[in-house]
Amino acid sequence: MHIIDHSKMAIGGISTARIADLREIEAEVFRKARPKSAAKVGNGLPGFFGGVPMHWMNDWPTPFPILVDSARGATITDIDGNRLDDFCLGDTGSMFGHSPPPVAHAIRRQAGRGLTYMLPSEDALAIGPLLQQHFGLPFWQIATTATDANRFALRVARAITGRGKILVFNGCYHGSVDETMVRLVDGRPANRPGLAGEFRDLTGATDVVEFNDVPALETALRDQQIACVVTEPVLTNSCMVLPDPGFHNALRRLTRAAGTLLLIDETHTISTGPGGYTRKHGLEPDLFVLGKPIAGGVPASVWGMSDGVATRYADYVRTKEPGYSGMGTTLSANPLQFAAMRATLEELMTDENYSHMDHLARRLDAGLTAVIDRYRLPWHVARVGARVEFICAPGPLRNGGEAEAAQAPALEAAVHVALVNRGVLIAPFHNMMLISPATSAAQVNRLITAFGAVAARLAA
């Protein structure tokens, strides 16, 4: 009989036994620091399926959810009085800080004037030109989530090209758009595992290739059946994958040659600058999507069209059969969104704020890398603008397959809880850390110090 010696098994260069020990110790520290929260939510929030209002709240690795009392700037305080330097920032939803004053003021102003009435407010007059100035495309629409915006933009792409298929990159994330929920398994397209109630083979309408694989992309586009390629400019929401030099130029050249539209989803990569990765690196999308932070935390998203797409879509609308388009929700483009979005675009998405964010992100990148080097961990750090990740595997990663293989859930969970116990909150997904305009150098230094203390425990 072969006996497995678990003490010699390792994840990310750390023995599984040591990871389990750290997880157990830190879980107990977490519980002791939160007696009020344990009493209220230790057995789940009453009345909610799974004990949480939204199922992904159970993805946090803490023994029970942190019950927040308040959040301001880049700090969260729980009901037990524990203060946390917040580098999760609502997984980008609060990228400009919690309740930034311009947005809070705009919400208060609009609250007395009506929250939704299916008609534009005067703020809408300012938003159209602001979107043009920030992101370059001339025509825009408002939605409520990036999922909605991606879904609507893909409808337009299929409508004007007359093609039914789209293409995504392995490991992609574009919200809960059904047709993007595919991946490569042993080199073959398949539905992503875990999809609830999905009864269709999504690969019939979606091709999937690896990010940075130009020959595979060229092959997939060759038969001119793809309506649209939808991609982030940097793969996030997996382990971060940066584009190879020349990849985006090849992507644009090949899509144009095939008559395929290019949709750039900047919901996470807006961390790059006021115009996103697109403006900073001179990308030329036909369609553009941005969700989460565009209204400073108020649910809202935008999607834009090039002149060419808008002209073709206007022609399509004039000739299509009358009826519901399948695009739009009643609460989209409401005046509360307009008010918060205008404040965000005018007062938060500024060069000055992004300069501060980028400076501290560089400091965080260097500090985490120094810790990894000091303890000779087989990890690396990746960054796109103000968004930083430590990845518990060697790097850099080149595609979604490598990003999936680099994930280390048990190790990451232990690190996350240990950081919380040292006063730092990072995202529960893929070790993401985000710098906001409200984030201070002292907070970044505390994160680096906490990360060093956890690394020392693991490497000892």
Short mmCIF file of C-alpha atoms in Angstrom, two decimals:
data_model
loop_
_atom_site.label_atom_id
_atom_site.label_comp_id
_atom_site.label_asym_id
_atom_site.label_seq_id
_atom_site.Cartn_x
_atom_site.Cartn_y
_atom_site.Cartn_z
CA MET A 1 0.00 0.00 0.00
CA HIS A 2 1.37 3.40 -1.04
CA ILE A 3 1.12 6.00 1.74
CA ILE A 4 1.16 9.67 0.79
CA ASP A 5 3.32 11.85 3.01
CA HIS A 6 1.25 15.06 3.13
CA SER A 7 4.05 16.87 4.93
CA LYS A 8 6.04 16.81 1.69
CA MET A 9 3.21 18.07 -0.54
CA ALA A 10 3.45 21.72 -1.51
CA ILE A 11 1.38 24.50 -3.06
CA GLY A 12 3.21 27.54 -4.37
CA GLY A 13 6.40 26.27 -2.78
CA ILE A 14 4.79 26.00 0.68
CA SER A 15 3.99 22.68 2.35
CA THR A 16 0.30 21.92 2.62
CA ALA A 17 0.78 21.14 6.30
CA ARG A 18 2.17 24.61 6.96
CA ILE A 19 -0.65 26.20 4.98
CA ALA A 20 -3.25 24.28 6.99
CA ASP A 21 -1.61 25.28 10.26
CA LEU A 22 -1.58 28.95 9.28
CA ARG A 23 -5.21 28.80 8.15
CA GLU A 24 -6.32 27.25 11.45
CA ILE A 25 -4.38 29.71 13.62
CA GLU A 26 -5.49 32.77 11.68
CA ALA A 27 -9.14 31.65 11.61
CA GLU A 28 -9.15 31.55 15.40
CA VAL A 29 -7.54 35.00 15.61
CA PHE A 30 -10.22 36.32 13.25
CA ARG A 31 -13.06 34.88 15.36
CA LYS A 32 -11.71 36.27 18.64
CA ALA A 33 -11.42 39.75 17.16
CA ARG A 34 -15.08 39.75 16.06
CA PRO A 35 -17.40 38.56 18.84
CA LYS A 36 -20.29 40.79 17.74
CA SER A 37 -20.01 39.66 14.13
CA ALA A 38 -19.73 36.02 15.20
CA ALA A 39 -22.92 36.33 17.23
CA LYS A 40 -24.82 38.03 14.42
CA VAL A 41 -23.54 36.26 11.29
CA GLY A 42 -21.41 33.36 12.49
CA ASN A 43 -24.16 31.01 11.37
CA GLY A 44 -25.10 33.05 8.33
CA LEU A 45 -27.30 36.10 7.78
CA PRO A 46 -30.89 35.13 8.63
CA GLY A 47 -33.35 34.85 5.78
CA PHE A 48 -30.78 34.57 3.01
CA PHE A 49 -30.07 31.42 1.01
CA GLY A 50 -26.62 30.18 1.93
CA GLY A 51 -26.54 32.75 4.71
CA VAL A 52 -25.52 35.63 2.44
CA PRO A 53 -27.39 38.19 0.28
CA MET A 54 -25.30 37.23 -2.80
CA HIS A 55 -23.69 33.83 -3.16
CA TRP A 56 -20.19 35.14 -3.91
CA MET A 57 -20.01 36.64 -0.44
CA ASN A 58 -19.24 33.09 0.65
CA ASP A 59 -16.12 33.18 -1.53
CA TRP A 60 -14.37 35.29 1.10
CA PRO A 61 -12.01 32.90 2.94
CA THR A 62 -12.78 34.34 6.38
CA PRO A 63 -14.67 32.03 8.79
CA PHE A 64 -17.74 34.23 8.37
CA PRO A 65 -18.39 37.46 6.45
CA ILE A 66 -16.98 40.71 7.75
CA LEU A 67 -20.05 42.70 8.81
CA VAL A 68 -19.25 46.26 7.77
CA ASP A 69 -20.33 49.21 9.88
CA SER A 70 -18.90 51.92 7.65
CA ALA A 71 -16.41 52.61 4.90
CA ARG A 72 -14.74 55.86 3.97
CA GLY A 73 -11.84 56.60 1.68
CA ALA A 74 -9.70 53.46 1.66
CA THR A 75 -10.72 52.18 5.09
CA ILE A 76 -13.44 49.77 6.22
CA THR A 77 -14.62 49.49 9.83
CA ASP A 78 -16.56 46.42 10.97
CA ILE A 79 -19.19 46.29 13.70
CA ASP A 80 -16.57 45.14 16.21
CA GLY A 81 -14.55 48.29 15.59
CA ASN A 82 -11.78 46.63 13.59
CA ARG A 83 -10.34 49.02 10.98
CA LEU A 84 -9.01 47.58 7.74
CA ASP A 85 -6.92 49.23 5.07
CA ASP A 86 -9.07 48.35 2.07
CA PHE A 87 -7.24 47.28 -1.08
CA CYS A 88 -10.22 45.32 -2.39
CA LEU A 89 -12.37 48.42 -2.88
CA GLY A 90 -15.43 46.44 -3.86
CA ASP A 91 -13.40 44.50 -6.45
CA THR A 92 -13.03 47.79 -8.41
CA GLY A 93 -16.55 49.12 -7.75
CA SER A 94 -15.07 51.61 -5.26
CA MET A 95 -11.82 52.16 -7.12
CA PHE A 96 -11.97 55.89 -6.35
CA GLY A 97 -12.55 55.25 -2.65
CA HIS A 98 -15.63 54.67 -0.53
CA SER A 99 -18.20 57.47 -0.80
CA PRO A 100 -15.87 59.93 -2.51
CA PRO A 101 -17.11 63.43 -1.63
CA PRO A 102 -18.03 64.52 -5.20
CA VAL A 103 -20.19 61.42 -5.68
CA ALA A 104 -21.72 61.59 -2.20
CA HIS A 105 -22.65 65.23 -2.86
CA ALA A 106 -24.13 64.38 -6.27
CA ILE A 107 -26.23 61.58 -4.76
CA ARG A 108 -27.59 63.89 -2.05
CA ARG A 109 -28.39 66.55 -4.62
CA GLN A 110 -30.22 64.14 -6.91
CA ALA A 111 -32.04 62.28 -4.14
CA GLY A 112 -34.42 65.19 -3.64
CA ARG A 113 -35.12 65.47 -7.36
CA GLY A 114 -36.19 61.93 -8.12
CA LEU A 115 -34.28 58.69 -8.53
CA THR A 116 -35.69 57.27 -11.76
CA TYR A 117 -38.16 58.49 -14.36
CA MET A 118 -37.11 57.04 -17.75
CA LEU A 119 -36.09 60.50 -18.94
CA PRO A 120 -32.71 62.25 -18.99
CA SER A 121 -31.66 64.93 -16.55
CA GLU A 122 -29.40 67.88 -17.31
CA ASP A 123 -26.43 65.83 -16.11
CA ALA A 124 -26.86 63.70 -19.24
CA LEU A 125 -25.96 66.74 -21.34
CA ALA A 126 -22.50 66.74 -19.77
CA ILE A 127 -21.93 62.98 -19.73
CA GLY A 128 -21.99 62.34 -23.49
CA PRO A 129 -19.13 64.76 -24.22
CA LEU A 130 -17.25 63.54 -21.13
CA LEU A 131 -17.37 59.95 -22.37
CA GLN A 132 -16.15 61.07 -25.80
CA GLN A 133 -13.27 63.00 -24.23
CA HIS A 134 -12.19 60.20 -21.89
CA PHE A 135 -12.49 57.19 -24.16
CA GLY A 136 -12.46 58.47 -27.74
CA LEU A 137 -15.53 56.77 -29.19
CA PRO A 138 -18.26 59.11 -30.44
CA PHE A 139 -21.50 57.33 -29.49
CA TRP A 140 -22.57 55.95 -26.09
CA GLN A 141 -25.30 54.16 -24.22
CA ILE A 142 -25.88 53.67 -20.49
CA ALA A 143 -26.57 50.35 -18.78
CA THR A 144 -26.53 49.19 -15.16
CA THR A 145 -23.81 46.53 -15.11
CA ALA A 146 -20.87 45.61 -17.31
CA THR A 147 -22.65 42.30 -17.94
CA ASP A 148 -25.55 44.22 -19.46
CA ALA A 149 -23.25 46.49 -21.44
CA ASN A 150 -21.30 43.55 -22.88
CA ARG A 151 -24.50 41.72 -23.71
CA PHE A 152 -25.98 44.71 -25.53
CA ALA A 153 -22.76 45.48 -27.41
CA LEU A 154 -22.55 41.87 -28.59
CA ARG A 155 -26.12 42.07 -29.84
CA VAL A 156 -25.16 45.07 -31.94
CA ALA A 157 -22.09 43.25 -33.27
CA ARG A 158 -24.13 40.25 -34.37
CA ALA A 159 -26.86 42.43 -35.81
CA ILE A 160 -24.64 44.51 -38.08
CA THR A 161 -22.30 41.73 -39.19
CA GLY A 162 -25.00 39.11 -39.75
CA ARG A 163 -22.73 36.62 -38.01
CA GLY A 164 -23.74 34.55 -35.00
CA LYS A 165 -20.42 33.61 -33.40
CA ILE A 166 -18.12 35.48 -31.08
CA LEU A 167 -14.57 34.76 -29.92
CA VAL A 168 -13.16 35.03 -26.41
CA PHE A 169 -9.81 34.24 -24.84
CA ASN A 170 -9.33 31.34 -22.47
CA GLY A 171 -9.62 32.50 -18.88
CA CYS A 172 -11.64 35.60 -19.79
CA TYR A 173 -14.23 37.25 -17.59
CA HIS A 174 -16.97 39.53 -18.90
CA GLY A 175 -19.55 39.30 -16.15
CA SER A 176 -22.31 36.74 -16.51
CA VAL A 177 -22.69 36.98 -20.29
CA ASP A 178 -23.63 33.42 -21.14
CA GLU A 179 -21.78 33.09 -24.43
CA THR A 180 -18.46 34.08 -22.84
CA MET A 181 -18.64 31.22 -20.31
CA VAL A 182 -16.38 28.86 -22.24
CA ARG A 183 -12.82 27.64 -21.73
CA LEU A 184 -10.25 25.31 -23.20
CA VAL A 185 -10.04 21.82 -21.73
CA ASP A 186 -7.15 19.77 -23.10
CA GLY A 187 -7.04 22.20 -26.01
CA ARG A 188 -10.74 21.83 -26.88
CA PRO A 189 -13.57 24.32 -26.21
CA ALA A 190 -16.00 23.41 -23.44
CA ASN A 191 -18.52 25.07 -21.16
CA ARG A 192 -16.91 26.48 -18.02
CA PRO A 193 -17.52 24.13 -15.09
CA GLY A 194 -20.01 25.10 -12.40
CA LEU A 195 -22.53 26.96 -14.57
CA ALA A 196 -25.88 26.70 -12.80
CA GLY A 197 -28.74 25.49 -14.96
CA GLU A 198 -26.84 25.79 -18.24
CA PHE A 199 -28.39 23.29 -20.64
CA ARG A 200 -26.72 24.45 -23.86
CA ASP A 201 -23.38 23.72 -25.42
CA LEU A 202 -22.10 27.28 -25.52
CA THR A 203 -19.21 26.36 -27.79
CA GLY A 204 -21.60 26.24 -30.74
CA ALA A 205 -21.75 30.04 -30.74
CA THR A 206 -18.38 30.88 -29.20
CA ASP A 207 -14.82 30.14 -30.24
CA VAL A 208 -12.07 30.28 -27.61
CA VAL A 209 -8.31 30.57 -28.06
CA GLU A 210 -5.46 31.42 -25.73
CA PHE A 211 -4.57 35.06 -25.06
CA ASN A 212 -1.32 36.09 -26.80
CA ASP A 213 -1.63 33.21 -29.32
CA VAL A 214 -1.64 35.13 -32.60
CA PRO A 215 -1.51 32.06 -34.90
CA ALA A 216 -4.52 30.49 -33.13
CA LEU A 217 -6.40 33.78 -33.39
CA GLU A 218 -5.60 34.05 -37.10
CA THR A 219 -6.86 30.52 -37.69
CA ALA A 220 -10.09 31.13 -35.76
CA LEU A 221 -10.87 34.31 -37.73
CA ARG A 222 -9.95 32.92 -41.14
CA ASP A 223 -13.40 31.65 -42.16
CA GLN A 224 -14.94 35.08 -41.44
CA GLN A 225 -17.74 33.70 -39.26
CA ILE A 226 -16.86 35.61 -36.09
CA ALA A 227 -18.99 38.69 -35.43
CA CYS A 228 -16.89 40.04 -32.58
CA VAL A 229 -13.83 39.39 -30.47
CA VAL A 230 -14.47 40.47 -26.88
CA THR A 231 -11.47 40.87 -24.62
CA GLU A 232 -9.93 42.76 -21.77
CA PRO A 233 -6.67 44.40 -22.84
CA VAL A 234 -5.05 42.58 -19.90
CA LEU A 235 -6.55 39.36 -18.60
CA THR A 236 -7.76 39.95 -15.06
CA ASN A 237 -10.16 38.03 -12.82
CA SER A 238 -7.89 35.05 -13.30
CA CYS A 239 -4.25 35.43 -12.43
CA MET A 240 -3.19 38.54 -14.31
CA VAL A 241 -1.86 38.01 -17.83
CA LEU A 242 -0.23 40.95 -19.65
CA PRO A 243 -0.25 41.16 -23.45
CA ASP A 244 2.90 40.27 -25.33
CA PRO A 245 4.52 43.14 -27.25
CA GLY A 246 2.65 43.49 -30.53
CA PHE A 247 -0.31 41.35 -29.50
CA HIS A 248 -2.88 44.14 -29.60
CA ASN A 249 -1.60 45.39 -32.95
CA ALA A 250 -2.00 41.86 -34.34
CA LEU A 251 -5.45 41.53 -32.79
CA ARG A 252 -6.63 44.74 -34.42
CA ARG A 253 -5.08 43.90 -37.79
CA LEU A 254 -6.56 40.39 -37.89
CA THR A 255 -10.05 41.42 -36.81
CA ARG A 256 -10.20 44.14 -39.43
CA ALA A 257 -9.00 41.77 -42.14
CA ALA A 258 -11.72 39.29 -41.19
CA GLY A 259 -14.53 41.86 -40.96
CA THR A 260 -14.78 41.07 -37.25
CA LEU A 261 -15.55 43.75 -34.68
CA LEU A 262 -13.35 44.27 -31.63
CA LEU A 263 -14.92 44.89 -28.22
CA ILE A 264 -12.59 46.06 -25.45
CA ASP A 265 -13.92 45.52 -21.91
CA GLU A 266 -12.12 47.93 -19.55
CA THR A 267 -14.13 47.21 -16.39
CA HIS A 268 -10.98 46.17 -14.51
CA THR A 269 -8.22 47.72 -16.61
CA ILE A 270 -9.63 51.21 -16.11
CA SER A 271 -7.00 51.15 -13.36
CA THR A 272 -4.54 52.15 -16.12
CA GLY A 273 -5.56 55.77 -16.52
CA PRO A 274 -8.44 58.23 -17.09
CA GLY A 275 -9.06 56.76 -20.54
CA GLY A 276 -8.24 53.20 -19.56
CA TYR A 277 -5.66 50.95 -21.15
CA THR A 278 -7.26 51.81 -24.50
CA ARG A 279 -6.29 55.47 -24.45
CA LYS A 280 -2.89 54.98 -22.85
CA HIS A 281 -1.82 52.37 -25.40
CA GLY A 282 -3.65 53.70 -28.44
CA LEU A 283 -6.01 50.78 -28.99
CA GLU A 284 -8.77 51.24 -31.57
CA PRO A 285 -11.85 49.23 -30.51
CA ASP A 286 -15.10 49.19 -32.43
CA LEU A 287 -17.00 48.73 -29.18
CA PHE A 288 -15.99 49.66 -25.64
CA VAL A 289 -17.42 48.62 -22.26
CA LEU A 290 -16.83 50.00 -18.79
CA GLY A 291 -18.76 49.09 -15.64
CA LYS A 292 -18.19 49.04 -11.86
CA PRO A 293 -16.33 52.29 -11.00
CA ILE A 294 -17.82 54.58 -13.65
CA ALA A 295 -20.33 56.05 -11.16
CA GLY A 296 -18.19 55.91 -8.02
CA GLY A 297 -20.01 52.89 -6.58
CA VAL A 298 -23.54 53.54 -7.84
CA PRO A 299 -24.48 50.61 -10.15
CA ALA A 300 -23.90 51.85 -13.70
CA SER A 301 -22.03 50.99 -16.89
CA VAL A 302 -21.43 52.46 -20.33
CA TRP A 303 -20.82 51.07 -23.78
CA GLY A 304 -19.56 52.98 -26.75
CA MET A 305 -19.54 52.59 -30.53
CA SER A 306 -17.24 53.82 -33.26
CA ASP A 307 -18.61 55.96 -36.10
CA GLY A 308 -18.60 52.94 -38.38
CA VAL A 309 -20.49 50.72 -35.95
CA ALA A 310 -23.01 53.45 -35.16
CA THR A 311 -23.70 54.07 -38.87
CA ARG A 312 -24.18 50.37 -39.56
CA TYR A 313 -26.39 49.93 -36.51
CA ALA A 314 -28.56 52.91 -37.48
CA ASP A 315 -29.02 51.31 -40.91
CA TYR A 316 -29.92 48.02 -39.26
CA VAL A 317 -32.48 49.66 -36.93
CA ARG A 318 -34.21 51.35 -39.88
CA THR A 319 -34.77 48.03 -41.60
CA LYS A 320 -35.24 45.54 -38.75
CA GLU A 321 -38.61 44.10 -37.83
CA PRO A 322 -40.38 46.21 -35.19
CA GLY A 323 -40.40 44.86 -31.66
CA TYR A 324 -38.38 44.61 -28.47
CA SER A 325 -34.64 44.79 -29.11
CA GLY A 326 -33.63 42.66 -26.14
CA MET A 327 -31.42 45.55 -25.02
CA GLY A 328 -32.02 47.75 -22.04
CA THR A 329 -33.43 47.62 -18.51
CA THR A 330 -35.94 50.02 -16.98
CA LEU A 331 -33.54 51.36 -14.36
CA SER A 332 -30.71 51.97 -16.82
CA ALA A 333 -29.86 55.61 -17.59
CA ASN A 334 -31.61 56.89 -14.49
CA PRO A 335 -30.81 60.34 -13.07
CA LEU A 336 -29.02 58.94 -10.01
CA GLN A 337 -26.58 57.21 -12.36
CA PHE A 338 -26.16 60.41 -14.37
CA ALA A 339 -25.40 62.46 -11.26
CA ALA A 340 -22.86 60.02 -9.86
CA MET A 341 -21.28 59.37 -13.26
CA ARG A 342 -20.83 63.04 -14.00
CA ALA A 343 -19.11 63.56 -10.64
CA THR A 344 -16.85 60.59 -11.29
CA LEU A 345 -15.86 61.61 -14.81
CA GLU A 346 -15.33 65.29 -13.96
CA GLU A 347 -13.77 65.11 -10.49
CA LEU A 348 -12.39 61.63 -9.86
CA MET A 349 -11.08 60.27 -13.17
CA THR A 350 -8.37 62.92 -13.33
CA ASP A 351 -4.72 62.82 -14.31
CA GLU A 352 -3.81 63.99 -10.81
CA ASN A 353 -5.67 61.13 -9.11
CA TYR A 354 -4.25 58.53 -11.48
CA SER A 355 -0.74 59.86 -10.95
CA HIS A 356 -1.16 59.31 -7.20
CA MET A 357 -2.61 55.84 -7.76
CA ASP A 358 0.12 54.80 -10.17
CA HIS A 359 2.90 56.06 -7.89
CA LEU A 360 1.66 54.03 -4.92
CA ALA A 361 0.97 51.00 -7.09
CA ARG A 362 4.59 51.04 -8.22
CA ARG A 363 5.63 51.23 -4.58
CA LEU A 364 3.40 48.28 -3.74
CA ASP A 365 4.71 46.27 -6.69
CA ALA A 366 8.32 46.86 -5.64
CA GLY A 367 7.64 46.15 -1.97
CA LEU A 368 5.83 42.86 -2.58
CA THR A 369 8.49 41.78 -5.06
CA ALA A 370 11.20 42.50 -2.48
CA VAL A 371 9.41 40.29 0.06
CA ILE A 372 9.05 37.48 -2.46
CA ASP A 373 12.74 37.72 -3.32
CA ARG A 374 13.78 37.91 0.34
CA TYR A 375 12.09 34.62 1.16
CA ARG A 376 12.89 33.03 -2.20
CA LEU A 377 9.27 32.23 -2.90
CA PRO A 378 8.41 30.91 -6.37
CA TRP A 379 5.88 33.72 -6.79
CA HIS A 380 5.71 36.94 -8.79
CA VAL A 381 3.86 40.27 -8.94
CA ALA A 382 1.86 41.61 -11.89
CA ARG A 383 0.45 45.10 -12.33
CA VAL A 384 -1.74 47.09 -14.68
CA GLY A 385 -1.83 50.71 -13.53
CA ALA A 386 -3.28 50.91 -10.02
CA ARG A 387 -4.19 47.21 -9.97
CA VAL A 388 -1.57 44.87 -8.45
CA GLU A 389 -1.59 41.10 -7.88
CA PHE A 390 0.79 38.70 -6.21
CA ILE A 391 0.63 35.32 -7.89
CA CYS A 392 1.74 32.18 -6.07
CA ALA A 393 3.60 30.78 -9.08
CA PRO A 394 6.55 31.81 -11.26
CA GLY A 395 5.83 34.32 -13.97
CA PRO A 396 5.06 36.17 -16.03
CA LEU A 397 2.02 34.23 -17.24
CA ARG A 398 1.22 34.26 -20.95
CA ASN A 399 -2.32 32.92 -21.23
CA GLY A 400 -5.44 31.76 -19.44
CA GLY A 401 -4.29 28.16 -19.23
CA GLU A 402 -1.18 29.20 -17.36
CA ALA A 403 -3.27 31.54 -15.19
CA GLU A 404 -5.57 28.71 -14.19
CA ALA A 405 -2.64 26.47 -13.34
CA ALA A 406 -1.13 29.25 -11.20
CA GLN A 407 -4.13 29.50 -8.90
CA ALA A 408 -3.52 28.23 -5.37
CA PRO A 409 -6.85 28.56 -3.51
CA ALA A 410 -5.80 26.95 -0.21
CA LEU A 411 -2.61 29.00 0.04
CA GLU A 412 -4.31 32.21 -1.06
CA ALA A 413 -7.11 31.73 1.48
CA ALA A 414 -4.62 31.36 4.32
CA VAL A 415 -2.75 34.50 3.22
CA HIS A 416 -5.96 36.51 2.89
CA VAL A 417 -7.17 35.76 6.42
CA ALA A 418 -3.69 36.38 7.84
CA LEU A 419 -3.63 39.79 6.15
CA VAL A 420 -7.06 40.66 7.55
CA ASN A 421 -5.76 39.85 11.01
CA ARG A 422 -2.95 42.33 10.36
CA GLY A 423 -5.37 45.07 9.35
CA VAL A 424 -5.37 44.67 5.57
CA LEU A 425 -8.18 43.61 3.23
CA ILE A 426 -7.45 42.43 -0.31
CA ALA A 427 -9.88 41.02 -2.86
CA PRO A 428 -11.01 37.42 -2.30
CA PHE A 429 -10.36 36.72 -5.98
CA HIS A 430 -6.81 36.23 -7.28
CA ASN A 431 -4.98 38.33 -4.69
CA MET A 432 -6.02 41.59 -6.32
CA MET A 433 -4.99 44.84 -4.62
CA LEU A 434 -6.15 48.22 -5.83
CA ILE A 435 -4.89 51.71 -5.08
CA SER A 436 -7.45 54.54 -4.86
CA PRO A 437 -6.97 58.31 -4.74
CA ALA A 438 -7.72 58.02 -1.01
CA THR A 439 -5.07 55.37 -0.38
CA SER A 440 -2.08 56.65 1.58
CA ALA A 441 1.59 55.73 1.47
CA ALA A 442 1.24 54.58 5.08
CA GLN A 443 -1.45 52.11 4.06
CA VAL A 444 0.73 50.72 1.29
CA ASN A 445 3.63 50.37 3.72
CA ARG A 446 1.38 48.53 6.19
CA LEU A 447 0.32 46.12 3.46
CA ILE A 448 3.93 45.42 2.49
CA THR A 449 4.85 44.87 6.15
CA ALA A 450 1.86 42.57 6.71
CA PHE A 451 2.67 40.61 3.56
CA GLY A 452 6.26 40.26 4.76
CA ALA A 453 5.13 38.94 8.13
CA VAL A 454 2.86 36.35 6.50
CA ALA A 455 5.57 35.33 4.03
CA ALA A 456 7.99 34.87 6.92
CA ARG A 457 5.51 32.56 8.67
CA LEU A 458 5.06 30.50 5.52
CA ALA A 459 8.73 30.32 4.59
CA ALA A 460 10.07 29.56 8.08
#
